PDB file of C-alpha atoms in Angstrom:
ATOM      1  CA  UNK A  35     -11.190 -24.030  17.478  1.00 82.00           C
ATOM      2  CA  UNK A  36     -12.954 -21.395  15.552  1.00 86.00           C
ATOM      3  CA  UNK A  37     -13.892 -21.632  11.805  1.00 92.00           C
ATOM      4  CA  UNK A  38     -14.745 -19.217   9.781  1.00 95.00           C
ATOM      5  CA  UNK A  39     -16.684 -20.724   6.370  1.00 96.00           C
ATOM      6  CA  UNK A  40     -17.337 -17.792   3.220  1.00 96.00           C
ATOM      7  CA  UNK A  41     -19.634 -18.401   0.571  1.00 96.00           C
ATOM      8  CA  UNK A  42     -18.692 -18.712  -2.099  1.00 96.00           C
ATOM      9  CA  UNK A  43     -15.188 -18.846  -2.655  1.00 95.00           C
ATOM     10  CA  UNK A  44     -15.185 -17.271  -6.389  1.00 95.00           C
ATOM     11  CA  UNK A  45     -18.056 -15.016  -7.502  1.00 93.00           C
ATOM     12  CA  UNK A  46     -18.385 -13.868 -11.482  1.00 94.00           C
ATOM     13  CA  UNK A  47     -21.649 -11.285 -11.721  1.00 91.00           C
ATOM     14  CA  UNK A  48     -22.562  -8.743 -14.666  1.00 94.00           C
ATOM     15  CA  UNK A  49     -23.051  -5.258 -13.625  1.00 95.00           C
ATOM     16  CA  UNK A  50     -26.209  -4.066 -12.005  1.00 95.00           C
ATOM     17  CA  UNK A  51     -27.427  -7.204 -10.098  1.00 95.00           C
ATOM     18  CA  UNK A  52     -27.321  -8.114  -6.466  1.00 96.00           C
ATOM     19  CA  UNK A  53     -25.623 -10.561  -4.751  1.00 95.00           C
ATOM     20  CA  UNK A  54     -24.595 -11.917  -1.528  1.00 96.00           C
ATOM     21  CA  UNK A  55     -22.056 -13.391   0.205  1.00 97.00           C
ATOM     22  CA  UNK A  56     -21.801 -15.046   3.447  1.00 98.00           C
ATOM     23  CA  UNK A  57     -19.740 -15.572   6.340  1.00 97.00           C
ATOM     24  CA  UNK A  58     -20.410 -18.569   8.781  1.00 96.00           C
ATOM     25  CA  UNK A  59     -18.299 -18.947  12.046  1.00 95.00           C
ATOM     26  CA  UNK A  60     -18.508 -22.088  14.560  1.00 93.00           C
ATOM     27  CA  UNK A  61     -18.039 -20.880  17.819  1.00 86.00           C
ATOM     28  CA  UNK A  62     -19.860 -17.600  19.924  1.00 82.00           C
ATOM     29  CA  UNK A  63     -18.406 -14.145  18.857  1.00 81.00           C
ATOM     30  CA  UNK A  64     -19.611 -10.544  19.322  1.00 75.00           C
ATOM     31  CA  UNK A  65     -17.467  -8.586  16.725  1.00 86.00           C
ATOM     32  CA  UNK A  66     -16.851  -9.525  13.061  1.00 91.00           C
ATOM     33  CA  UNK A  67     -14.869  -7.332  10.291  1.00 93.00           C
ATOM     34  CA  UNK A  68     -15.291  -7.562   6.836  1.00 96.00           C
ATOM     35  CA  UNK A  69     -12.192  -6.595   4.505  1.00 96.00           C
ATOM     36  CA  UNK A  70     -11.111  -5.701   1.321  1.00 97.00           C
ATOM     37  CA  UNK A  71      -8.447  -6.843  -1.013  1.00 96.00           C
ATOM     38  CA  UNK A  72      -7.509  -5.515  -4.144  1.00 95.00           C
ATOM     39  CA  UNK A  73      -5.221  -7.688  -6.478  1.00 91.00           C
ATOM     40  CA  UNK A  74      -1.436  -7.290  -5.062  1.00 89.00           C
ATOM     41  CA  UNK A  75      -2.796  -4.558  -2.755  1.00 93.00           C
ATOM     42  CA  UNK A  76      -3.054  -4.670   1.330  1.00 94.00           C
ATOM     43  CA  UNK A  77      -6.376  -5.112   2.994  1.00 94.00           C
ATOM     44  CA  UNK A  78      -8.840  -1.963   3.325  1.00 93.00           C
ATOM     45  CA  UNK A  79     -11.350  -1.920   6.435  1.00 91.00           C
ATOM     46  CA  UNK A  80     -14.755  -1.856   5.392  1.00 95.00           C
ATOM     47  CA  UNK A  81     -17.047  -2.462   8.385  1.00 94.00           C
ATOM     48  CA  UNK A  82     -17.341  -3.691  12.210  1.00 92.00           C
ATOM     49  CA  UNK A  83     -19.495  -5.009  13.204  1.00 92.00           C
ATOM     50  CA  UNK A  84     -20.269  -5.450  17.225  1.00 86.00           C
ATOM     51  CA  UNK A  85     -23.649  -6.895  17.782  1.00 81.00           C
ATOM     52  CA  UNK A  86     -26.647  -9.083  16.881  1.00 81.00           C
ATOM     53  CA  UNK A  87     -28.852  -7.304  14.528  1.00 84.00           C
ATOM     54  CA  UNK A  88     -26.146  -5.004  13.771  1.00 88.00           C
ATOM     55  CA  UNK A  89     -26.426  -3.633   9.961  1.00 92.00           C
ATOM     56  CA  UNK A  90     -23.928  -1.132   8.439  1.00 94.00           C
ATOM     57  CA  UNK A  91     -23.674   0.213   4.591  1.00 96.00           C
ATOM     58  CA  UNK A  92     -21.250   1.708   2.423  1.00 94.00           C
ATOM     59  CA  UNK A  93     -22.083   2.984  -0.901  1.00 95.00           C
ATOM     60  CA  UNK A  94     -23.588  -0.324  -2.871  1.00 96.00           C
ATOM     61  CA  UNK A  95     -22.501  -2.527  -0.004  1.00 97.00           C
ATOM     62  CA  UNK A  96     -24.222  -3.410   2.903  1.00 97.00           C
ATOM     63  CA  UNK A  97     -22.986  -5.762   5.822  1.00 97.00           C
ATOM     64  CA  UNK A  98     -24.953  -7.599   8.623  1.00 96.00           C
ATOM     65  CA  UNK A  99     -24.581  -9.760  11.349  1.00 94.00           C
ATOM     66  CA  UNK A 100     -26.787 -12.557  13.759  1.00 93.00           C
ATOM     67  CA  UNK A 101     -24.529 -13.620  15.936  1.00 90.00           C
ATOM     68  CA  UNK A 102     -27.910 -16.385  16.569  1.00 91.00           C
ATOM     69  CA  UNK A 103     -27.157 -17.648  13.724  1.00 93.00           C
ATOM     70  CA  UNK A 104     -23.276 -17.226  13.609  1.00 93.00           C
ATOM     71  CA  UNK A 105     -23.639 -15.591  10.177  1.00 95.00           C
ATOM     72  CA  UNK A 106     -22.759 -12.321   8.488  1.00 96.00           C
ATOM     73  CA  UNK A 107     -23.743 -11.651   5.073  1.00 97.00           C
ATOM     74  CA  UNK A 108     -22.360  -9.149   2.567  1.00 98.00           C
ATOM     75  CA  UNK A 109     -24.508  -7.926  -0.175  1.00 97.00           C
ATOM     76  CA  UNK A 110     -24.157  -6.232  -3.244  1.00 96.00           C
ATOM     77  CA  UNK A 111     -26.286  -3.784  -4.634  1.00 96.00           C
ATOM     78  CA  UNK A 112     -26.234  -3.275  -8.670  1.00 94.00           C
ATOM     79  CA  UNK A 113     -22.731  -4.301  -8.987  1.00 93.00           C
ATOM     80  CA  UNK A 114     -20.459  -2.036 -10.890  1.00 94.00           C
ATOM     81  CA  UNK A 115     -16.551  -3.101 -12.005  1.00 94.00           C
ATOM     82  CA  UNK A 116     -14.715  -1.242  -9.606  1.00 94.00           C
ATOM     83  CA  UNK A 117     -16.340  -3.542  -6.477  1.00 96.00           C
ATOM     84  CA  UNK A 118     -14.047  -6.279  -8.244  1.00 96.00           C
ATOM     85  CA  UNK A 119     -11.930  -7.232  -5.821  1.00 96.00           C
ATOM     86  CA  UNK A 120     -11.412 -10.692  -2.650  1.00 96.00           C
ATOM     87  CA  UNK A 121     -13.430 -10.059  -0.131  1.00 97.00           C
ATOM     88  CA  UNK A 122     -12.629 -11.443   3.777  1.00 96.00           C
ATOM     89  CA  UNK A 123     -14.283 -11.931   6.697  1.00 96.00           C
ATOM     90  CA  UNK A 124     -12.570 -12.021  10.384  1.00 93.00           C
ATOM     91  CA  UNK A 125     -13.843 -13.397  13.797  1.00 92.00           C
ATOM     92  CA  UNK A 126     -12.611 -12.345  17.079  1.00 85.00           C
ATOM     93  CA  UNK A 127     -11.402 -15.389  18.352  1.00 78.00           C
ATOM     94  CA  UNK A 128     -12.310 -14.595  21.701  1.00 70.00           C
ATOM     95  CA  UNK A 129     -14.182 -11.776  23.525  1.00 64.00           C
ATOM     96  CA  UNK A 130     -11.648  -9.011  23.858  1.00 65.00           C
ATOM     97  CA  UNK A 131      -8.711 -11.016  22.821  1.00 68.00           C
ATOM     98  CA  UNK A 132      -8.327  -9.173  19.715  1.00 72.00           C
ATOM     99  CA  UNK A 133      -7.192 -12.290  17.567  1.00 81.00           C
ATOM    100  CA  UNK A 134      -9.337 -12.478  14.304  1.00 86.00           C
ATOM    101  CA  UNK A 135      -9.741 -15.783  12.726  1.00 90.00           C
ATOM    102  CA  UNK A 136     -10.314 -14.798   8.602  1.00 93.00           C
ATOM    103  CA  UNK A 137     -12.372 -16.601   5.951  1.00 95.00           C
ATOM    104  CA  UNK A 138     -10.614 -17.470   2.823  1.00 94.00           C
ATOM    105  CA  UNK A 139     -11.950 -14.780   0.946  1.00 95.00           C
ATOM    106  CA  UNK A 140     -14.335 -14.388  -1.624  1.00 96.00           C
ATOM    107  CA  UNK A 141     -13.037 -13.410  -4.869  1.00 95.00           C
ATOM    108  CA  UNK A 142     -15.808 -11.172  -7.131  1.00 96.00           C
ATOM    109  CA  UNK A 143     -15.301 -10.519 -10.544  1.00 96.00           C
ATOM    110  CA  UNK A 144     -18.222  -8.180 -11.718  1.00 95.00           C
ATOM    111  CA  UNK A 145     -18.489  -7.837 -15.179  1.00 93.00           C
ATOM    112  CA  UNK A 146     -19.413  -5.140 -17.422  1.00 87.00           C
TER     113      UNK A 146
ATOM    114  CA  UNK B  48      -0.072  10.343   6.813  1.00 77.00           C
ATOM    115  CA  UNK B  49      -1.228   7.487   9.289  1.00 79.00           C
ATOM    116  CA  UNK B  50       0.451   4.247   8.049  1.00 93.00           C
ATOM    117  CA  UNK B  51       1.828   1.144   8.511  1.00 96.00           C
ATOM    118  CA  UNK B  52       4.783   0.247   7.400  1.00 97.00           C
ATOM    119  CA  UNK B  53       6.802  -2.823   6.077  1.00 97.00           C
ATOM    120  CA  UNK B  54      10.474  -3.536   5.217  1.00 97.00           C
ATOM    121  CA  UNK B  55      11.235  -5.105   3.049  1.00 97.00           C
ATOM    122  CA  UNK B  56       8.554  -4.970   0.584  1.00 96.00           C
ATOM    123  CA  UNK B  57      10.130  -7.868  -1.613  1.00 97.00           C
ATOM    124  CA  UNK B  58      12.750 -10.628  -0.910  1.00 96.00           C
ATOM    125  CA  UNK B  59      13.947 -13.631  -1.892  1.00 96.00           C
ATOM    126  CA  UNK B  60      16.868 -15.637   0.586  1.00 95.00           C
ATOM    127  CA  UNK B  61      18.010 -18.807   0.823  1.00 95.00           C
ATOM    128  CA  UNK B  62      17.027 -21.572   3.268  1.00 96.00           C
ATOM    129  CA  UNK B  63      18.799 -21.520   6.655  1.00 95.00           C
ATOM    130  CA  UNK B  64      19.607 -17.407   6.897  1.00 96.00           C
ATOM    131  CA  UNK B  65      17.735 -15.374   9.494  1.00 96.00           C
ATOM    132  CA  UNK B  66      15.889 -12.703   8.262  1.00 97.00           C
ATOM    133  CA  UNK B  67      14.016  -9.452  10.277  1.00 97.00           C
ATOM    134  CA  UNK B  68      10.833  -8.124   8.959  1.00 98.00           C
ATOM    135  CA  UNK B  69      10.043  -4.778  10.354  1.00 98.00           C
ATOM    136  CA  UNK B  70       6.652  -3.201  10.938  1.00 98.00           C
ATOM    137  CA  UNK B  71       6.437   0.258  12.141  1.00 98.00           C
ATOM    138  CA  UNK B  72       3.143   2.613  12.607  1.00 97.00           C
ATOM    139  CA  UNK B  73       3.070   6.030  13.579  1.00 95.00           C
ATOM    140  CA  UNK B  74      -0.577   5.467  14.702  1.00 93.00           C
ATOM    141  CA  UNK B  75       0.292   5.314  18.748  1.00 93.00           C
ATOM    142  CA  UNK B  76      -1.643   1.641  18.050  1.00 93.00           C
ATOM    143  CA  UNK B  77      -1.220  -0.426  21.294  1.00 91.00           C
ATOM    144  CA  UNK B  78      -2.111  -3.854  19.341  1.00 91.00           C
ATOM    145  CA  UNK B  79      -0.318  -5.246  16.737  1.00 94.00           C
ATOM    146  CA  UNK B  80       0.004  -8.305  14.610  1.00 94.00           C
ATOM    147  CA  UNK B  81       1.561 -10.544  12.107  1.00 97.00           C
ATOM    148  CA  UNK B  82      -0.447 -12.280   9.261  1.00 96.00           C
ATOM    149  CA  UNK B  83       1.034 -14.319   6.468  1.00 97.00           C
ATOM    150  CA  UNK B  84      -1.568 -15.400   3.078  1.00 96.00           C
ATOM    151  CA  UNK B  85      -1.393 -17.925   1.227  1.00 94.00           C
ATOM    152  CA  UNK B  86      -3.190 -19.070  -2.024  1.00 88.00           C
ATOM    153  CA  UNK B  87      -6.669 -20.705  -0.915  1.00 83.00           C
ATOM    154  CA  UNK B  88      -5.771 -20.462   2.959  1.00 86.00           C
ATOM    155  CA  UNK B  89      -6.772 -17.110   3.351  1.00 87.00           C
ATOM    156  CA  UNK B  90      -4.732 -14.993   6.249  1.00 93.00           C
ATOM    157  CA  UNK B  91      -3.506 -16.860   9.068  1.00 94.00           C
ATOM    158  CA  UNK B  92      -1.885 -15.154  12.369  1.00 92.00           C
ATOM    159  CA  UNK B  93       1.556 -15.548  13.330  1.00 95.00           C
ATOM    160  CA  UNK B  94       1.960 -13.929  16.565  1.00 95.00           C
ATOM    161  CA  UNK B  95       0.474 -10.714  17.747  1.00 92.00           C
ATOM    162  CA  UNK B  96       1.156  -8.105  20.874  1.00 93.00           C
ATOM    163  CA  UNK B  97      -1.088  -6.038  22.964  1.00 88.00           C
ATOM    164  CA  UNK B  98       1.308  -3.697  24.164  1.00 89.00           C
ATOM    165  CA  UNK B  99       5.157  -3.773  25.083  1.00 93.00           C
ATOM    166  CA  UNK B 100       6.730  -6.530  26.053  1.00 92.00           C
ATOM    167  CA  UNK B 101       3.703  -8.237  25.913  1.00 91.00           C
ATOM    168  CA  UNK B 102       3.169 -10.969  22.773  1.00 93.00           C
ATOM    169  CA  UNK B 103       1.510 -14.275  22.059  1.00 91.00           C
ATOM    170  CA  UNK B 104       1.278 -16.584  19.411  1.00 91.00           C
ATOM    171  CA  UNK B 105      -1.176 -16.950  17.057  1.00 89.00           C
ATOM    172  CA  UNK B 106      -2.552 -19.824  14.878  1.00 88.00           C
ATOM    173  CA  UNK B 107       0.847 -20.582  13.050  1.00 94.00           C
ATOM    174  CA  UNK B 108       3.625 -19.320  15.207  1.00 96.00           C
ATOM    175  CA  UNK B 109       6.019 -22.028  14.477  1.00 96.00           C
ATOM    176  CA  UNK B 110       9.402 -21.013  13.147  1.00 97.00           C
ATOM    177  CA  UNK B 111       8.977 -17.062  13.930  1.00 98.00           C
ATOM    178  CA  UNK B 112       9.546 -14.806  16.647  1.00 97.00           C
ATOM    179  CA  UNK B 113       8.766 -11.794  17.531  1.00 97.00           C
ATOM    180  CA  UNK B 114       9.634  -8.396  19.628  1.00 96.00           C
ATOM    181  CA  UNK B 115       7.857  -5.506  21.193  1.00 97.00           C
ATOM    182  CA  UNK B 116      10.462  -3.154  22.283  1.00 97.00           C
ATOM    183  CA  UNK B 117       8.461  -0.061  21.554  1.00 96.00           C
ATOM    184  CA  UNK B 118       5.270   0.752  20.692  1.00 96.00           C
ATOM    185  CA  UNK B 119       5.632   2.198  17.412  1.00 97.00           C
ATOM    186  CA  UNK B 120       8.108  -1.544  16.385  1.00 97.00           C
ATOM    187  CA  UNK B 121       6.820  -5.301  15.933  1.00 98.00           C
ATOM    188  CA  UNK B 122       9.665  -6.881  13.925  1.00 98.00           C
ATOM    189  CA  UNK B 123       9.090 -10.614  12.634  1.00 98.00           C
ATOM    190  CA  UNK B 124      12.122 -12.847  12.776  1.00 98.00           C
ATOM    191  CA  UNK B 125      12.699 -15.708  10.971  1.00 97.00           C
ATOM    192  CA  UNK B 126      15.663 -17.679  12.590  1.00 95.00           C
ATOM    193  CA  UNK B 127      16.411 -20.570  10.143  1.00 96.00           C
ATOM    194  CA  UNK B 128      13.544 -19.775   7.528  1.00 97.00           C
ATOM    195  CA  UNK B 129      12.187 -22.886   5.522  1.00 97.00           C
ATOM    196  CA  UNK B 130      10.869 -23.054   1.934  1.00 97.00           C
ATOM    197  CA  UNK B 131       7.589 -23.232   3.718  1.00 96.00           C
ATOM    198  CA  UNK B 132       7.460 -20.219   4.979  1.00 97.00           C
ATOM    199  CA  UNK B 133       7.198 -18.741   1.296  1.00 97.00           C
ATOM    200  CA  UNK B 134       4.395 -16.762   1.793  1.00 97.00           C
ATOM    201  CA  UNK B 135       2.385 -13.057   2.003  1.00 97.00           C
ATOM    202  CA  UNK B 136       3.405 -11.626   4.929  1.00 98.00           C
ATOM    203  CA  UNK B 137       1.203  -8.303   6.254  1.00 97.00           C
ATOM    204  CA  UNK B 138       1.509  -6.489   9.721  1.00 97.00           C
ATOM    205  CA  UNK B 139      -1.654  -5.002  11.382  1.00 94.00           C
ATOM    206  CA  UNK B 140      -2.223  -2.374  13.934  1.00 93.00           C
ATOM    207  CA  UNK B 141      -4.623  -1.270  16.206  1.00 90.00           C
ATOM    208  CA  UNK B 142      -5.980   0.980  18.872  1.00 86.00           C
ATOM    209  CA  UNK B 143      -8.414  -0.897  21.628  1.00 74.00           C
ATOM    210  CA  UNK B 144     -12.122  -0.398  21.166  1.00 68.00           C
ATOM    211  CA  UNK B 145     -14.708  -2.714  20.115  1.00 63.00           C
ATOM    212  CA  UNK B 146     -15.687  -0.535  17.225  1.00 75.00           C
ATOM    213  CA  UNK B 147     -11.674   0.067  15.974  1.00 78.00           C
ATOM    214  CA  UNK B 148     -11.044  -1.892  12.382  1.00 84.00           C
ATOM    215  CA  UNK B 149      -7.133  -3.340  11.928  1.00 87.00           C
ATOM    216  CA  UNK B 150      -4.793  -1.505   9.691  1.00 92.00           C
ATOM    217  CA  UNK B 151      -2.460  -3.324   7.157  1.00 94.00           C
ATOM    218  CA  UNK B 152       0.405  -2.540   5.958  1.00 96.00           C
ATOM    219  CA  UNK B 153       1.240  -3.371   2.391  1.00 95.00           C
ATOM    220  CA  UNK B 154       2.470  -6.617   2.921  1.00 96.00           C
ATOM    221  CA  UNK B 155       6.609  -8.300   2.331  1.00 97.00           C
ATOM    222  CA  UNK B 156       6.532 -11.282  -0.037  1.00 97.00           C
ATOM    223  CA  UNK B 157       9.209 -13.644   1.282  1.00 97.00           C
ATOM    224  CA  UNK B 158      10.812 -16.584  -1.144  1.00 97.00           C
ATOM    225  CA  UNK B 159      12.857 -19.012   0.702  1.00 97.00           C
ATOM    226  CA  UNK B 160      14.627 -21.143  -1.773  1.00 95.00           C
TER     227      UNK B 160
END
């Protein structure tokens, strides 16, 4: 059974430092999404990622993955208030089954 | 607009009384899926469906079913709903490709008393 560990669950950082969080999974997988979730809103797409060594970055946050190591990270780059938000990571359970296994989230509270 | 779409957004019924979620996208998304939250156990998948007529369960798929008449159509049905299956509940689409992200709709928060 695949499990997907995030670290850490609840996050509270002032504006303008970095940060990272990180997403550990137990069992081989090739793709890995990271999500994000505003309070009482649906969950946005933020990145795929498909391969070892893959990195991706959007705006202040940038998203990697070693699938060696079965870990992604997420980091933050000089945190501003509107990157407040629960942030989730999501496995493929199996190659090319499509069913994503999520992390319980990481909730960040950046503050000004 | 390309969307997903959930009805309803909000209820609350009482134990015992079957109840239909819908989920529609007008994406032409073969894969779709059925997620419910709760507090501190993140999302967990119901059931989900690669195409028509073709679904499978999920993690949790106890107490639901589900349909895939059409493409555009993945209703969640709740035959004798519990109290615990109070929860978040979000549909996600899909096309295939490795590099294609899910897309939520805005989720249908079910109370069962």
């Amino acid at each position: 059974e695949l499990k997907v560990e995030q670290n850490p669950l609840f996050l509270s950082m002032q504006e303008g430092k970095n940060y990272t969080i990180y997403c550990n999974y137990s069992t081989t997988s090739d793709r890995l999404y990271w999500y994000r979730q505003d309070p009482g809103k649906s969950l946005e797409s933020l990145f795929v990622l498909l391969s070892n060594g893959a990195v991706k970055q959007e705006g202040r946050l940038m998203a990697s993955l070693d699938t060696k190591a079965r870990l992604s990270t997420l980091h933050i780059t000089a945190a501003v208030h509107d990157l407040s938000a629960t942030y989730f990571c999501a496995v493929e359970t199996g190659a090319g089954s499509y069913q994503l296994t999520f992390g319980k989230g990481t909730k960040l509270s950046v503050i000004p | 607009e390309a969307q997903v779409t959930q009805n309803p957004r909000y209820l609350i019924t009482v134990t015992g009384k079957k109840l239909t979620v819908t989920c529609s996208q007008n994406m032409n998304h073969e894969y779709m899926s059925w997620y419910r939250q709760d507090p501190g156990l993140g999302l967990r998948q119901i059931y989900y469906s690669m195409n028509v007529e073709v679904t499978d369960k999920g993690d949790v798929p106890e107490g639901y079913k589900v349909s895939r008449k059409e493409k555009r159509n993945f209703p969640l049905i709740l035959e004798s709903p519990s109290p615990n299956q109070t929860s978040l509940y979000f549909c996600a689409s899909s096309l295939y490709g490795q590099d294609q992200p899910q897309h939520f709709g805005d989720g249908t928060r079910l109370s069962i008393l």
